[in-house]
Coordinates of C-alpha atoms (C1' of nucleotides) in Angstrom, one line a residue:
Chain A
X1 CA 7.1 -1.8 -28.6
X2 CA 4.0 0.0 -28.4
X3 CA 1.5 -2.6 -26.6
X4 CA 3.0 -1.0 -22.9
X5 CA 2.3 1.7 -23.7
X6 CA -1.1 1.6 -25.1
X7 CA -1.7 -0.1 -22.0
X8 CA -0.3 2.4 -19.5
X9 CA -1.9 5.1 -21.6
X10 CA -5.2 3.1 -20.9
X11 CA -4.4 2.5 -17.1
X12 CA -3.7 6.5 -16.7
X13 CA -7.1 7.1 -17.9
X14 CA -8.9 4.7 -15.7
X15 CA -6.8 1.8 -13.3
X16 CA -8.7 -1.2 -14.4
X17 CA -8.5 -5.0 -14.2
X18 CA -7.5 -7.3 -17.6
X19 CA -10.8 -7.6 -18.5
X20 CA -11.9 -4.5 -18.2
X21 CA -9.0 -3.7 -20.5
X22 CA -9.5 -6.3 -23.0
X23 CA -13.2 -4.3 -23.2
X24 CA -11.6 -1.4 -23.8
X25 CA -9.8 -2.7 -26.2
X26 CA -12.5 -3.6 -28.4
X27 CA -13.3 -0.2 -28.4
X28 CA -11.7 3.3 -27.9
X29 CA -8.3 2.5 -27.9
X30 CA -8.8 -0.9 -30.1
X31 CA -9.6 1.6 -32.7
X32 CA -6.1 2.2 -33.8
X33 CA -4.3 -0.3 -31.5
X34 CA -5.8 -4.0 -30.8
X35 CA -4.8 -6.2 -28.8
X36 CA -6.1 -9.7 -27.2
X37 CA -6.9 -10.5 -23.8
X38 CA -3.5 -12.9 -23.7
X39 CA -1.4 -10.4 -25.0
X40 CA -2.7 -7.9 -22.3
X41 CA -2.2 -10.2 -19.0
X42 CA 1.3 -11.2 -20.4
X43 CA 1.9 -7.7 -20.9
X44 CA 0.2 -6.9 -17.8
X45 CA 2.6 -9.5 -15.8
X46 CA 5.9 -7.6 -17.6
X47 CA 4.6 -4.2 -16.6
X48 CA 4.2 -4.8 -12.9
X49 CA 7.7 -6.8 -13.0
X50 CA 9.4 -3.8 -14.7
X51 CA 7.5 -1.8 -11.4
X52 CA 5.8 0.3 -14.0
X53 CA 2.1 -0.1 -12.3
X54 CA 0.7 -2.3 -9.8
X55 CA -1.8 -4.2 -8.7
X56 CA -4.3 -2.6 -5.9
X57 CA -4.8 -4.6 -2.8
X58 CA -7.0 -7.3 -2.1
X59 CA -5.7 -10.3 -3.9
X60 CA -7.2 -13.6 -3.9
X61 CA -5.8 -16.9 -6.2
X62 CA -4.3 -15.8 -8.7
X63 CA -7.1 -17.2 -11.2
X64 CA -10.6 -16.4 -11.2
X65 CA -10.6 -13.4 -8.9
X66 CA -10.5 -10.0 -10.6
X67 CA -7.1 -7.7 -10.4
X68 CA -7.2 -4.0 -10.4
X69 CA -4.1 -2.4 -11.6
X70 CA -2.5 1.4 -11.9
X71 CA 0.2 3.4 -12.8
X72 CA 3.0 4.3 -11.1
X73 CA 4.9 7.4 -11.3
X74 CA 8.1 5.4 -12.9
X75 CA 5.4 4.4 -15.8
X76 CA 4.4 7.5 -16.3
X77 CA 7.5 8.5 -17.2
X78 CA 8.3 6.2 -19.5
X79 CA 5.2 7.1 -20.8
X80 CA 5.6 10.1 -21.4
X81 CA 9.7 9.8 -22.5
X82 CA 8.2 7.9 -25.4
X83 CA 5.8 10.0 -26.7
X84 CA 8.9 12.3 -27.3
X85 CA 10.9 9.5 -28.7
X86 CA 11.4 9.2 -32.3
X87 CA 10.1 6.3 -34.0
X88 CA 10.3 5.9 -37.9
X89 CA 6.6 5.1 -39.4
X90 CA 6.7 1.1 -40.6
X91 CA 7.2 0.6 -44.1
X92 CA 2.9 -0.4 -45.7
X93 CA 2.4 -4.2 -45.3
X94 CA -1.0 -4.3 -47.0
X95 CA -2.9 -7.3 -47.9
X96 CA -5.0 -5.7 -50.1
X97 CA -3.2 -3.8 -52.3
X98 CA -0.6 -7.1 -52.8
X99 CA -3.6 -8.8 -54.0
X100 CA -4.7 -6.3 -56.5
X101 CA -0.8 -6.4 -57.7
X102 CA -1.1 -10.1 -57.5
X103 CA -4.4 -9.7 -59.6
X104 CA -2.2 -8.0 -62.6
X105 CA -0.5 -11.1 -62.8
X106 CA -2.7 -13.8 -62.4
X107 CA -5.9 -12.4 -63.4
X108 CA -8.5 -10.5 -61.3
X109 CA -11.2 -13.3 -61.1
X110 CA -13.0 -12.9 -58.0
X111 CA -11.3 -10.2 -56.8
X112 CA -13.9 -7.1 -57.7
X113 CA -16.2 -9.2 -55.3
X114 CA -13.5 -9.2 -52.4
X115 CA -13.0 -5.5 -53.4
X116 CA -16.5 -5.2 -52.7
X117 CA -17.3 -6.1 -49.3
X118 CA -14.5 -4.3 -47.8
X119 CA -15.4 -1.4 -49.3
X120 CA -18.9 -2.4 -47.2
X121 CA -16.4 -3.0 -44.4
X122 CA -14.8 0.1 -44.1
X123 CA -18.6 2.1 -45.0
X124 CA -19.5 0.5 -41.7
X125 CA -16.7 1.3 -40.0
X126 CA -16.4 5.1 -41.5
X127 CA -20.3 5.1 -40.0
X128 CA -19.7 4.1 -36.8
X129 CA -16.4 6.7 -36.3
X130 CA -18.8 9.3 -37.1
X131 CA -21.7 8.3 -34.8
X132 CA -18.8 8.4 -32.1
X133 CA -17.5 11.6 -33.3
X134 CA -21.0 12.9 -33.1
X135 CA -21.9 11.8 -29.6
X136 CA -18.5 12.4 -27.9
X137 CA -17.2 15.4 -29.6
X138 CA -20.0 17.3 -30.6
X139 CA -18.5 20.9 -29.8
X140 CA -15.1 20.1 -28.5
X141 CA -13.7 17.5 -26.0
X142 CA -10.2 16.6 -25.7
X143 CA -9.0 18.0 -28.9
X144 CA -6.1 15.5 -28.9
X145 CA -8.5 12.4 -29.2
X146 CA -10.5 14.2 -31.4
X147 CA -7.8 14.4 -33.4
X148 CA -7.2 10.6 -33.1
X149 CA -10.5 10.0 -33.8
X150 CA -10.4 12.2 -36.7
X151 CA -7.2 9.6 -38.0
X152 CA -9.7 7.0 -38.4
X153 CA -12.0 8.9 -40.1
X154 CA -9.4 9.9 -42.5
X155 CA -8.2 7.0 -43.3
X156 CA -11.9 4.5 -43.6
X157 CA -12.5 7.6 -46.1
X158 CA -9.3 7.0 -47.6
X159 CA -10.3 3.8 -48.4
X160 CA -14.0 4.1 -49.4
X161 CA -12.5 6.4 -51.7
X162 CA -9.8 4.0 -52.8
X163 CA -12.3 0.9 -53.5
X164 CA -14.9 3.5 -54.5
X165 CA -12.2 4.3 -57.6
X166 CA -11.2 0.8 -57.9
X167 CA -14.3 -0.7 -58.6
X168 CA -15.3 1.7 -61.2
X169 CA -11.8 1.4 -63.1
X170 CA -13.2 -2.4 -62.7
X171 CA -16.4 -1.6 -64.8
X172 CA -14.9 0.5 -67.2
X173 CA -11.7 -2.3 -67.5
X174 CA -14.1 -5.1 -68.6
X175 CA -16.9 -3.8 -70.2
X176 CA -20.4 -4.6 -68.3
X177 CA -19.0 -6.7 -66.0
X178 CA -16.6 -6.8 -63.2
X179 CA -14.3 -10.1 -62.8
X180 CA -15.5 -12.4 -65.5
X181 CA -13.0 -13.6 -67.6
X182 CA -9.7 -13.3 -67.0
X183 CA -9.2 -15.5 -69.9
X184 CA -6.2 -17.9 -68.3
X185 CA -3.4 -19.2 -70.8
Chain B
X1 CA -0.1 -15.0 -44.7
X2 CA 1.0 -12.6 -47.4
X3 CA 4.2 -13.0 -47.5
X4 CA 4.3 -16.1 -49.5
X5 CA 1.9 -14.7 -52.1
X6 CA 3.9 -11.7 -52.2
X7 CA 7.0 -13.8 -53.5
X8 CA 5.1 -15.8 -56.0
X9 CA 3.5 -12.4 -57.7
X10 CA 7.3 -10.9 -58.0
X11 CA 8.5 -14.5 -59.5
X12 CA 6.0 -14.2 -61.8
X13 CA 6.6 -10.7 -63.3
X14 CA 10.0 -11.8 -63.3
X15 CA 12.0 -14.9 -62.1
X16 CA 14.6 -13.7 -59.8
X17 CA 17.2 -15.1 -57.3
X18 CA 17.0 -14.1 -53.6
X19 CA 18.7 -11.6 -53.5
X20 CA 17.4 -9.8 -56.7
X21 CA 13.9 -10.2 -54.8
X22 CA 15.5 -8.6 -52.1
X23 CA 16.2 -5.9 -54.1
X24 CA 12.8 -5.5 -55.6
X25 CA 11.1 -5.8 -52.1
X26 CA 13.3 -2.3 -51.4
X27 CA 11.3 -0.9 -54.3
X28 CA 8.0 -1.8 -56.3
X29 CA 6.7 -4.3 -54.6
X30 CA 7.8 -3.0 -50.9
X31 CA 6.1 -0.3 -51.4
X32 CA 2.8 -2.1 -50.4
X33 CA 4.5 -5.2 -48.8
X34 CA 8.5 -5.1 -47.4
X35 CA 10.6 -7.8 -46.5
X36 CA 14.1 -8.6 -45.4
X37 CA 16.2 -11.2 -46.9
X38 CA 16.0 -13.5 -44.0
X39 CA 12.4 -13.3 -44.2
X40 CA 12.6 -14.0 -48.3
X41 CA 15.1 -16.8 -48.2
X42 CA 13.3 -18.5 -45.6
X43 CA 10.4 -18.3 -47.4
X44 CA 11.4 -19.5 -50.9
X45 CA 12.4 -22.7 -48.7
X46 CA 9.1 -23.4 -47.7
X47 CA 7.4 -22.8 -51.3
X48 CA 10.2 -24.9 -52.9
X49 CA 9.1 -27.9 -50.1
X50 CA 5.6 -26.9 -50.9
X51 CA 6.3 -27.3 -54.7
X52 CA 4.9 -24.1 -55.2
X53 CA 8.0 -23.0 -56.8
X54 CA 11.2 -24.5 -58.2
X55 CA 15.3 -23.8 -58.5
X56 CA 16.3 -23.8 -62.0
X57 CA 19.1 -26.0 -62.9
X58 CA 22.4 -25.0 -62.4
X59 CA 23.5 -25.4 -58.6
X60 CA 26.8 -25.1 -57.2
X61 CA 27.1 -25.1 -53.4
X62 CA 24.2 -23.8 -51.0
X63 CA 26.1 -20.9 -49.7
X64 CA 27.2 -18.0 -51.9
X65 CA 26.3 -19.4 -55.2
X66 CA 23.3 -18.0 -57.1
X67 CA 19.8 -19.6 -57.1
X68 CA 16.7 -18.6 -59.4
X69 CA 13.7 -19.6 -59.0
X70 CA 10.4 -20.0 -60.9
X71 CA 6.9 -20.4 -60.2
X72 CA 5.6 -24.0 -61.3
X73 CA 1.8 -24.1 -62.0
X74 CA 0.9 -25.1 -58.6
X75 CA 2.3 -21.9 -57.6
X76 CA 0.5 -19.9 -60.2
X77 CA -2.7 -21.3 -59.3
X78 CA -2.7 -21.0 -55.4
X79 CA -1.9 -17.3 -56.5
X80 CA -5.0 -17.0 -57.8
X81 CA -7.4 -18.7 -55.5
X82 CA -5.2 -16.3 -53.1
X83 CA -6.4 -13.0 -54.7
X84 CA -10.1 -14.1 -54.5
X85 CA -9.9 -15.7 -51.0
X86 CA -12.4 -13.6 -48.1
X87 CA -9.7 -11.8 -45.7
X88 CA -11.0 -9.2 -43.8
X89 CA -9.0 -6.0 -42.7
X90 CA -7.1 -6.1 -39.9
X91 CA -8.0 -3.4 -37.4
X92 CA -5.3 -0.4 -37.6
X93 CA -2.1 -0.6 -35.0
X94 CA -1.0 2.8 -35.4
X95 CA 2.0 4.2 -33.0
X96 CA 1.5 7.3 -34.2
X97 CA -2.1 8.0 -33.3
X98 CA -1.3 6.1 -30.3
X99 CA 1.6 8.5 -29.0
X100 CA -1.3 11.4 -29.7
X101 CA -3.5 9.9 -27.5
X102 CA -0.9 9.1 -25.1
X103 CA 0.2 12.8 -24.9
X104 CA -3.9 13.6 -23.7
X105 CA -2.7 11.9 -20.8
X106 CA 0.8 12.9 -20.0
X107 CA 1.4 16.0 -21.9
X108 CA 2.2 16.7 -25.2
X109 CA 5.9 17.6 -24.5
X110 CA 8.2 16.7 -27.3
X111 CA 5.4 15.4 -29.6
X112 CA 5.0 18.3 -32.4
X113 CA 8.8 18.2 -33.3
X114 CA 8.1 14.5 -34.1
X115 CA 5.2 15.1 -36.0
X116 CA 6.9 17.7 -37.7
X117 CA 9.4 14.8 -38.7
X118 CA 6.8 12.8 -39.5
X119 CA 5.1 15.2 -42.0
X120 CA 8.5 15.6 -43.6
X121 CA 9.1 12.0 -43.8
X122 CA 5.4 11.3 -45.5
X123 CA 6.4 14.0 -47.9
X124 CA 9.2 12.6 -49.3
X125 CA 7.2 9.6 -49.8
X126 CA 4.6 10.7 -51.4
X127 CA 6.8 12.9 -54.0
X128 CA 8.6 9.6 -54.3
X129 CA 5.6 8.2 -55.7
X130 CA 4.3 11.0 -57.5
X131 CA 8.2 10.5 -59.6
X132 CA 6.7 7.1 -60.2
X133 CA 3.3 7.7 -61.7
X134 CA 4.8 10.2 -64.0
X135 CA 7.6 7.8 -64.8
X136 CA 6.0 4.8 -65.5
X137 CA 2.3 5.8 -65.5
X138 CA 2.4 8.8 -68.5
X139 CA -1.3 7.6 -70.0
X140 CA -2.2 4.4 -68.8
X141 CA 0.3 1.5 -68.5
X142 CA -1.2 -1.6 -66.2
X143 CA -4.5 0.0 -64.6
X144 CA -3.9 -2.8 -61.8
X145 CA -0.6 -1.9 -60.9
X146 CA -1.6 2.0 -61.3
X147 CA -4.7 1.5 -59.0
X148 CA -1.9 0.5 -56.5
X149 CA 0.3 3.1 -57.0
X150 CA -2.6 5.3 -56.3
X151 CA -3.2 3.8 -53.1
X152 CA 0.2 4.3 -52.0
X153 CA -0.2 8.3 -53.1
X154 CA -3.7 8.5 -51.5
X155 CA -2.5 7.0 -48.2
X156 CA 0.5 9.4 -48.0
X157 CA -1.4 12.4 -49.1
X158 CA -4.0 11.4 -46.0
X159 CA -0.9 11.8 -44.1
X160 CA 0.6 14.8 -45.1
X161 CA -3.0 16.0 -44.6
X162 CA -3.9 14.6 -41.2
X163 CA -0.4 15.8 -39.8
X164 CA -0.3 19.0 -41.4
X165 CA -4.1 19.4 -39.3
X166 CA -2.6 18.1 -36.1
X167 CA 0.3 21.0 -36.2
X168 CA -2.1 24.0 -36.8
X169 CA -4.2 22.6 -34.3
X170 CA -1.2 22.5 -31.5
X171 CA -0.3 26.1 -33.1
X172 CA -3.8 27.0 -32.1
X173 CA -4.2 25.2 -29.0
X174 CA -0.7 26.3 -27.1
X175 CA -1.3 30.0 -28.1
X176 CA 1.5 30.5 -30.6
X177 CA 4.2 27.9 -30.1
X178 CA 3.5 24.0 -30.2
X179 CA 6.0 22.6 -27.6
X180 CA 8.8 25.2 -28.0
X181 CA 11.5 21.9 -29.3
X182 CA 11.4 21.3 -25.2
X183 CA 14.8 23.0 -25.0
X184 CA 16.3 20.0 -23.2
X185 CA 18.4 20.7 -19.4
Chain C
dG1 C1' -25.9 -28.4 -8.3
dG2 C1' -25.8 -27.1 -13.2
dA3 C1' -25.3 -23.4 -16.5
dC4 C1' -23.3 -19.3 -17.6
dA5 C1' -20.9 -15.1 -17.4
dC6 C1' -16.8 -13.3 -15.3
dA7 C1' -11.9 -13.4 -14.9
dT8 C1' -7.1 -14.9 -15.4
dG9 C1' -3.8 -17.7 -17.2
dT10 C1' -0.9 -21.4 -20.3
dA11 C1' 0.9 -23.4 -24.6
dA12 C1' 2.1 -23.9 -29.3
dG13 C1' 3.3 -21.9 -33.4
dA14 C1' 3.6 -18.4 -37.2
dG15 C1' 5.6 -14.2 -38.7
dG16 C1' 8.9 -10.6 -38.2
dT17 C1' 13.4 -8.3 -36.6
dT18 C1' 18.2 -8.1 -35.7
dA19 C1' 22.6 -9.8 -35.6
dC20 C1' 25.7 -12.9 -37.2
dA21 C1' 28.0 -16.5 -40.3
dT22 C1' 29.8 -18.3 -44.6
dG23 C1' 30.9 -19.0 -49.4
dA24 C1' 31.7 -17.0 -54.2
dT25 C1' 33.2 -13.4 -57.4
dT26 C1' 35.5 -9.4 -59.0
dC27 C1' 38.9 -6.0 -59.1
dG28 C1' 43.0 -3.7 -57.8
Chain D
dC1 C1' 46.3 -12.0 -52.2
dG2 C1' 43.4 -8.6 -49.9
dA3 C1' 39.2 -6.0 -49.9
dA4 C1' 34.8 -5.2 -51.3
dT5 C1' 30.6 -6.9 -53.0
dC6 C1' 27.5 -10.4 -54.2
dA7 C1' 24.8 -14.1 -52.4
dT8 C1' 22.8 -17.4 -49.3
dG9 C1' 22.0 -19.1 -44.9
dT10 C1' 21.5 -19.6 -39.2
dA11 C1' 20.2 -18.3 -34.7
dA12 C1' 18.0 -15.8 -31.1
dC13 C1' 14.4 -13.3 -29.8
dC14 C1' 10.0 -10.8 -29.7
dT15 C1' 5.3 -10.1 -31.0
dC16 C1' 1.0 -11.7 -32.3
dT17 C1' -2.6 -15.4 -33.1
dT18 C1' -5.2 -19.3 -31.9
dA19 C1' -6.8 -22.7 -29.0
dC20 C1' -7.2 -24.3 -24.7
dA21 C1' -7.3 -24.5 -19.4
dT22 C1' -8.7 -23.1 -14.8
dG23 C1' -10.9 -20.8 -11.2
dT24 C1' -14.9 -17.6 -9.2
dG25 C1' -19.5 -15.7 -8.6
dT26 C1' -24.3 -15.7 -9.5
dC27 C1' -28.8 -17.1 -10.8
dC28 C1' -32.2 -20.6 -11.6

DNA sequence: GGACACATGTAAGAGGTTACATGATTCG
DNA sequence: CGAATCATGTAACCTCTTACATGTGTCC
């Protein structure tokens, strides 16, 4: 149940249309909640019928024409009720780690490559939080989404370091080289 | 799709009925990837269809009688094309960060005590798996399946961390009490 | 008017969650 | 036999993903 409430959180800081949203959600916000442009209209449609934002004036069909939206006091509200309501962190559903499990079993052949290029991945990403942290909070700003911001950088570090280890465990496992044999039955 | 792959790596380190893979998916293997029982039975349906994996002999009624399963080598080898198959990260869906960036916009009211809950939560865990290594990992054991035990520890240690940094900040940032527990009406 | 970006929306299906239903076994 | 526990299964619902559909505005 958290999509609404990214999505009023996004509204509050600037009433925008589904596009613009779907924009934003590439980037800022996307950055530790994603979301698709269908999942942000439907949502979009449940919000207004729940009377927690509207749509601003000056409607046309309802296709093609663009739709600006904001908050109303009742979402803010509920807004901010939830940000006070307890909610029990989800249990770790990683594909990643089940495959290097699954590699114990099966053998890892292939897998240091995999391993690999999401460590480039999340070097990229790591990067790119930075470059953001250095333009936007160079001294300051918000301190609460520099905090947020400072999540994702703790966690792509988490897992350079994590593939970073693996890979050398990887070398050291098999000699010279990474996913060779594997030597089946 | 990880949850089928997920079922054939347990049936291989062990064969098991449903409900003993139940069981494991509460423990070892949950810790990276949980699962309910509807989710589990469902699924050994469809791999059993697939011929994937098979029912060893012995059946009394569907309902309420035991089933256990194996992997036949179909099974085994879709495993391992699995492990090596390209699958890139999914982008992070936090609630957590969320909520923190949500309170930038409606206040931060109620917010420490649940991320005081939090830390407490994450610590547990991670002590929980810190039991583990020294249980099962004393000097070695299978690097694979210790490599993933040390993700588990390093993502709850980023927690504990990341938390633990969020609270002094509030301390600081609020003078010398976070949200006073928001004494209630 | 054709192409293209802008903008919103529909549909089908997979995966996950919650609640409930039903049969078998064991133990007092 | 009643209760608890073991064990499997059904159903409803919600979210998310993927692919497709439709309309508008602009620029050449």
């Amino acid at each position: 149940m958290s999509l609404p409430h990214a999505i009023l959180t996004a509204l509050l800081e600037k009433p925008s249309s589904g596009l613009e949203l779907t924009r934003r959600f590439d980037k800022s916000i996307g950055y530790f909640w994603s979301a698709t442009h269908q999942q942000i209209y439907r949502e979009l449609g449940r919000l207004e019928t729940s009377g927690l934002i509207r749509a601003l004036p000056a409607q046309g069909p309802s296709r093609g024409s663009k739709k600006e939206y904001e908050v109303l006091a009742a979402g803010r509200e509920e807004l901010a009720a939830w940000v006070a309501r307890p909610e029990d962190p989800r249990p770790i559903r990683d594909p990643l780690l089940l495959r290097v499990r699954a590699a114990g079993v099966v053998g890892r052949e292939g897998l240091a490559q995999e391993l690999r290029r999401h460590l480039d991945l999340h070097r990229r990403q790591l990067a790119q939080y930075e470059a953001i942290e250095a333009r936007d909070f160079p001294e300051g700003g918000d301190p609460l989404q520099h905090l947020v911001l400072r999540g994702g950088i703790d966690l792509e570090t988490f897992w350079v370091a994590w593939l970073e280890r693996a890979l050398r465990d990887f070398d050291a496992g098999t000699g010279t080289d990474a996913d060779a044999d594997t030597g089946s039955s």
